[in-house]
Amino acid sequence: MVVSTQVKEQPATAGQDTERRLNMIEAINEALDVMMARDPDVIVMGEDVGYFGGVFRCTAGLQEKHGKTRVFDTPISECGIIGVAVGMGAYGLRPVPEIQFADYIYPGLDQLISEAARLRYRSACDYIAPMTVRSPFGGGIFGGQTHSQSPEAIFTHVAGLKTVIPATPYDAKGLLISAIEDNDPVIFFEPKRIYNGPFSGYYDKPVEPWKKHRDSVVPEGYYKIPLGKARTVTEGEQITVLAYGTMVHVAEAVCAEKGVEADILDLRTMMPLDIEAIEASVKKTGKCMIVHEATRTSGFGAELSALVQERCFYHLEAPIERVTGFDTPYPHSLEWAYFPGPVRLGEAIDRLLSE
Amino acid sequence: MADRPEGQNKPRLALHVPEPKFRPGDKADFSHIDIGEPGKMPRPDEACEAKDTLPLCYDLIRVLGDDDKAHGPWNPKLDPDTLRTMLQHFSTVRAFDERMFRGQRQGKTSFYMKCTGEEATSISAAMALASDDMVFPSYRQQGVLIARGYPLLEMINQIYSNKGDKLKGRQLPIMYSSRDHSFFSISGNLATQTPQAVGWAMASAIKGDSRIAATWVGEGSTAEGDFHSACTFATVYNAPVILNVINNQWAISSFSGFAGAERTTFAARALGYGLAGLRVDGNDPLAVYAAEQWAANRARANAGPTLIEHFTYRAEGHSTSDDPSGYRSAQEREEWPLGDPVTRLKDHLIALGEWDEDRQAAMDKEAAEHVKATTKEAEKNGILGHGLHHPFRTMFQDVYEDLPWHLEEQAAQAKREREIKWPGEEPWS
Ligand SMILES: Cc1ncc(C[n+]2csc(CCOP(=O)(O)OP(=O)(O)O)c2C)c(N)n1
């Protein structure tokens, strides 16, 4: 059984001033800092990441601390950033390139899909591309169509890539450290809506800062969260909710509000996927809801749904529910109509419970 | 938008679609190409400003003259032994290309690509680099591997995708990889290797190493975005890298005009980026050696990256799947004004009194026999489609460092399928 419950590892300690509490940006920054200090081959690069520390400040202070040849700005050329990282990986470095927004990863896609992902295979381990491509993703910040997309499904479709999405500061640090140490190319998507605080899905209510949240206690120094292990957010018998990134928090808030006892699984990594945790939970509850922000058709939810159907069919008491964004480009002014919020989740939960 | 009044005397706009000078049946005449005179081009200091290479971006650096002698400041002054070694590699590559081409026609492999006429651009260039400088080749640089002493047997195993293939039958024939020979894994996606070479060179500089990187790309492929990213990164970080552009005039059936050759040279593209640019007679082995050496010295001295255009001609078809008689004049090959690199080097050595036709004939014969014997040896490991491939289970290996559960399941499925297809046989073999 592989479900690791972060709540148990890191018990809630709200109120104790002695605990270090970080938001997600600080946690990511610490992971980079720790890894740069441990391993001289770790290199951070990307648009604006050097002197300024990145538009979201995730790399703030790193250049000053680790030097200009290990943390530097790049030309605005995603194809160049990823292509250069492939060459650096072949040399023996561990580049951690940042793509400023996931929406801008497309110019670098060929280098990721045809080059980084396949280098180990095609060269029979002559060369590897041990890079971690970090990129803020997802909507809910009025970013319009070009600052809001969730392209994770593109990457899970590519053999040779790993895809990781943290949902808490504690996970962000531990998962990023694992990703950087991993010898395969990893896509590390940071849900930018929850950089500064978990998000319930109620856009018109104030966001609680991370520092009040149980999962913002982040240990100092080095620790790892293994790739391929889901996290049980809450335990319950009524339904299973599979989620990742921002949607973990929306699902948790909606279930709490409705008084539903749900097994909420934060998948944390799409590839490798914790199929055992998924199977165990769905077999226990018999009802499965899959939640993501990305467009619906051919989204990662489709893959999850197929897997659950294949493995848990005789345990299912209701059709699998998929709660997703719509199949439109991400609209700017209507983003809250697009976003899978409490109403959409609530409807799906009601349908599941009524079966 | 302003309305366009009737009757205005504005010229009609017209789209220009490039067209090569000669098509099948045409008489080829290359007299419009100014090949300049051997020995005439200046050789600036290797640490010069990029802009000082301007004249070298438009005219051709040439060393070997019609008199078969070496001329001018670019003469690399190689000793006869080195020249004979170069000739030996030329001879081997020709023999290798010949036999592998035939092997494809005989159904021993699916595909092959010759580099006939372009041997100097890889062999002479590689000989000017240190053996541990990292190379990021495209698909027509078999000469680099041969110059670096990579075993022919391994090359043929790869081409036959047999059980001896170090790449486990995963790559298209000729897409070699050899870490031991600082030879990067070749990609089928054009130009992707160019930013990778720059990244490797940047890494070498970050680590304070002394090794430099070189990459090769066809002139047609310079139109890819990757190439422009490579040039930008190379210049921004002053990366110790050499970008070799092989202008062999043709990209399959599209002539170099479709990569912009009608408007400027490929070498001149360097200047806009702030790279040093050299345009060299790619069929002149001494000029190619000298240009590559100049660029290598420049990179090694942290003086900057260089883009070298090797002006040459693809004498054969694009690959075994191509028939050039369908799109270009059959005469082009003989009319090419810069001759053949192998003949030119041979004639130079003869002019030096260091070689003769008999020795050449013996060398060619020996190369052909060596390739033939090695081919026989490789065939013992199998040929494409004839069973002796790599063990079946390797198909699922190396996708990731560790085998994830879904690939384990798919491998089990594949094993079951084989047990049904070939009962009684070891399914993983
Ligand atoms: C990205 C990409 N587009 C198209 C192709 C198909 N293709 C293979 S070789 C080739 C022509 C390349 O010409 P050039 O770069 O001039 O090199 P040459 O073959 O002349 O050596 C094309 C279009 C490819 N392999 N990769």
Coordinates of N, CA, C and O and ligand atoms in Angstrom, one line a residue, chain A residues 110, chain B residues 113 118 139-140 188-190 217-222 224 246 248 250-252 314 318, ligand 1:
Chain A
D110 N 9.1 20.5 -29.2 CA 9.8 19.5 -30.0 C 11.1 19.0 -29.2 O 11.4 17.8 -29.2
Chain B
M113 N 22.3 6.7 -46.2 CA 22.6 8.1 -46.7 C 24.0 8.2 -47.0 O 24.9 8.0 -46.1
E118 N 31.0 15.3 -50.0 CA 31.0 16.2 -48.8 C 32.0 15.6 -47.8 O 31.9 16.0 -46.6
Y139 N 23.0 13.8 -40.1 CA 23.0 12.4 -40.5 C 24.0 12.2 -41.6 O 24.1 11.1 -42.1
R140 N 24.8 13.2 -42.1 CA 25.7 12.9 -43.2 C 27.1 13.1 -42.7 O 28.0 13.4 -43.5
G188 N 16.4 12.4 -35.8 CA 15.8 12.5 -37.1 C 15.1 13.8 -37.3 O 14.8 14.2 -38.4
N189 N 14.9 14.6 -36.2 CA 14.3 15.9 -36.3 C 15.4 16.9 -36.6 O 16.3 17.1 -35.8
L190 N 15.3 17.5 -37.8 CA 16.4 18.4 -38.2 C 16.7 19.6 -37.3 O 15.7 20.2 -36.8
V217 N 24.9 21.0 -39.5 CA 23.5 21.1 -39.9 C 23.5 21.4 -41.4 O 24.3 22.1 -41.9
G218 N 22.5 20.9 -42.1 CA 22.4 21.2 -43.5 C 21.9 22.6 -43.8 O 21.2 23.2 -42.9
E219 N 22.2 23.1 -45.0 CA 21.7 24.5 -45.2 C 20.2 24.6 -45.2 O 19.7 25.6 -44.8
G220 N 19.6 23.5 -45.7 CA 18.1 23.6 -45.7 C 17.6 23.7 -44.3 O 16.6 24.4 -44.0
S221 N 18.2 23.0 -43.4 CA 17.7 23.0 -42.0 C 18.0 24.2 -41.2 O 17.5 24.4 -40.1
T222 N 18.8 25.1 -41.8 CA 19.1 26.4 -41.0 C 17.8 27.2 -40.9 O 17.8 28.2 -40.2
E224 N 15.1 26.1 -39.7 CA 14.4 25.7 -38.5 C 14.7 26.7 -37.3 O 15.8 27.2 -37.2
I246 N 26.4 22.9 -43.6 CA 26.9 22.2 -44.8 C 25.9 22.6 -46.0 O 24.8 22.1 -46.1
N248 N 25.2 22.0 -49.2 CA 25.4 21.1 -50.4 C 24.4 21.4 -51.5 O 24.2 20.5 -52.3
W250 N 21.3 21.3 -52.0 CA 20.0 20.7 -52.1 C 19.5 20.2 -50.7 O 20.3 19.6 -49.9
A251 N 18.2 20.3 -50.4 CA 17.6 19.7 -49.3 C 16.5 18.8 -49.9 O 15.4 19.3 -50.3
I252 N 16.8 17.6 -50.0 CA 16.0 16.6 -50.8 C 15.8 17.3 -52.2 O 16.8 17.6 -52.8
R314 N 26.1 18.1 -53.0 CA 25.7 16.7 -52.7 C 25.6 15.9 -54.0 O 24.7 16.0 -54.8
H318 N 19.7 12.2 -52.1 CA 19.6 12.5 -50.7 C 19.7 11.3 -49.8 O 20.4 11.3 -48.8
Ligands
LIG1 C1 12.0 18.7 -38.5 C2 12.1 17.9 -39.8 N1 11.5 18.3 -40.9 C3 11.6 17.6 -42.0 C4 12.3 16.5 -42.1 C5 12.4 15.6 -43.4 N2 13.7 15.8 -44.0 C6 14.7 15.0 -43.8 S1 16.2 15.4 -44.6 C7 15.5 16.8 -45.2 C8 16.3 17.8 -46.0 C9 17.4 18.4 -45.2 O1 18.2 19.2 -46.1 P1 19.5 19.8 -45.6 O2 19.3 20.4 -44.2 O3 20.0 20.8 -46.6 O4 20.6 18.6 -45.4 P2 21.1 17.6 -46.5 O5 20.2 16.5 -46.6 O6 21.2 18.4 -47.8 O7 22.4 17.1 -46.1 C10 14.1 16.9 -44.8 C11 13.2 18.0 -45.2 C12 13.0 16.1 -40.9 N3 13.8 15.0 -40.8 N4 12.9 16.9 -39.8

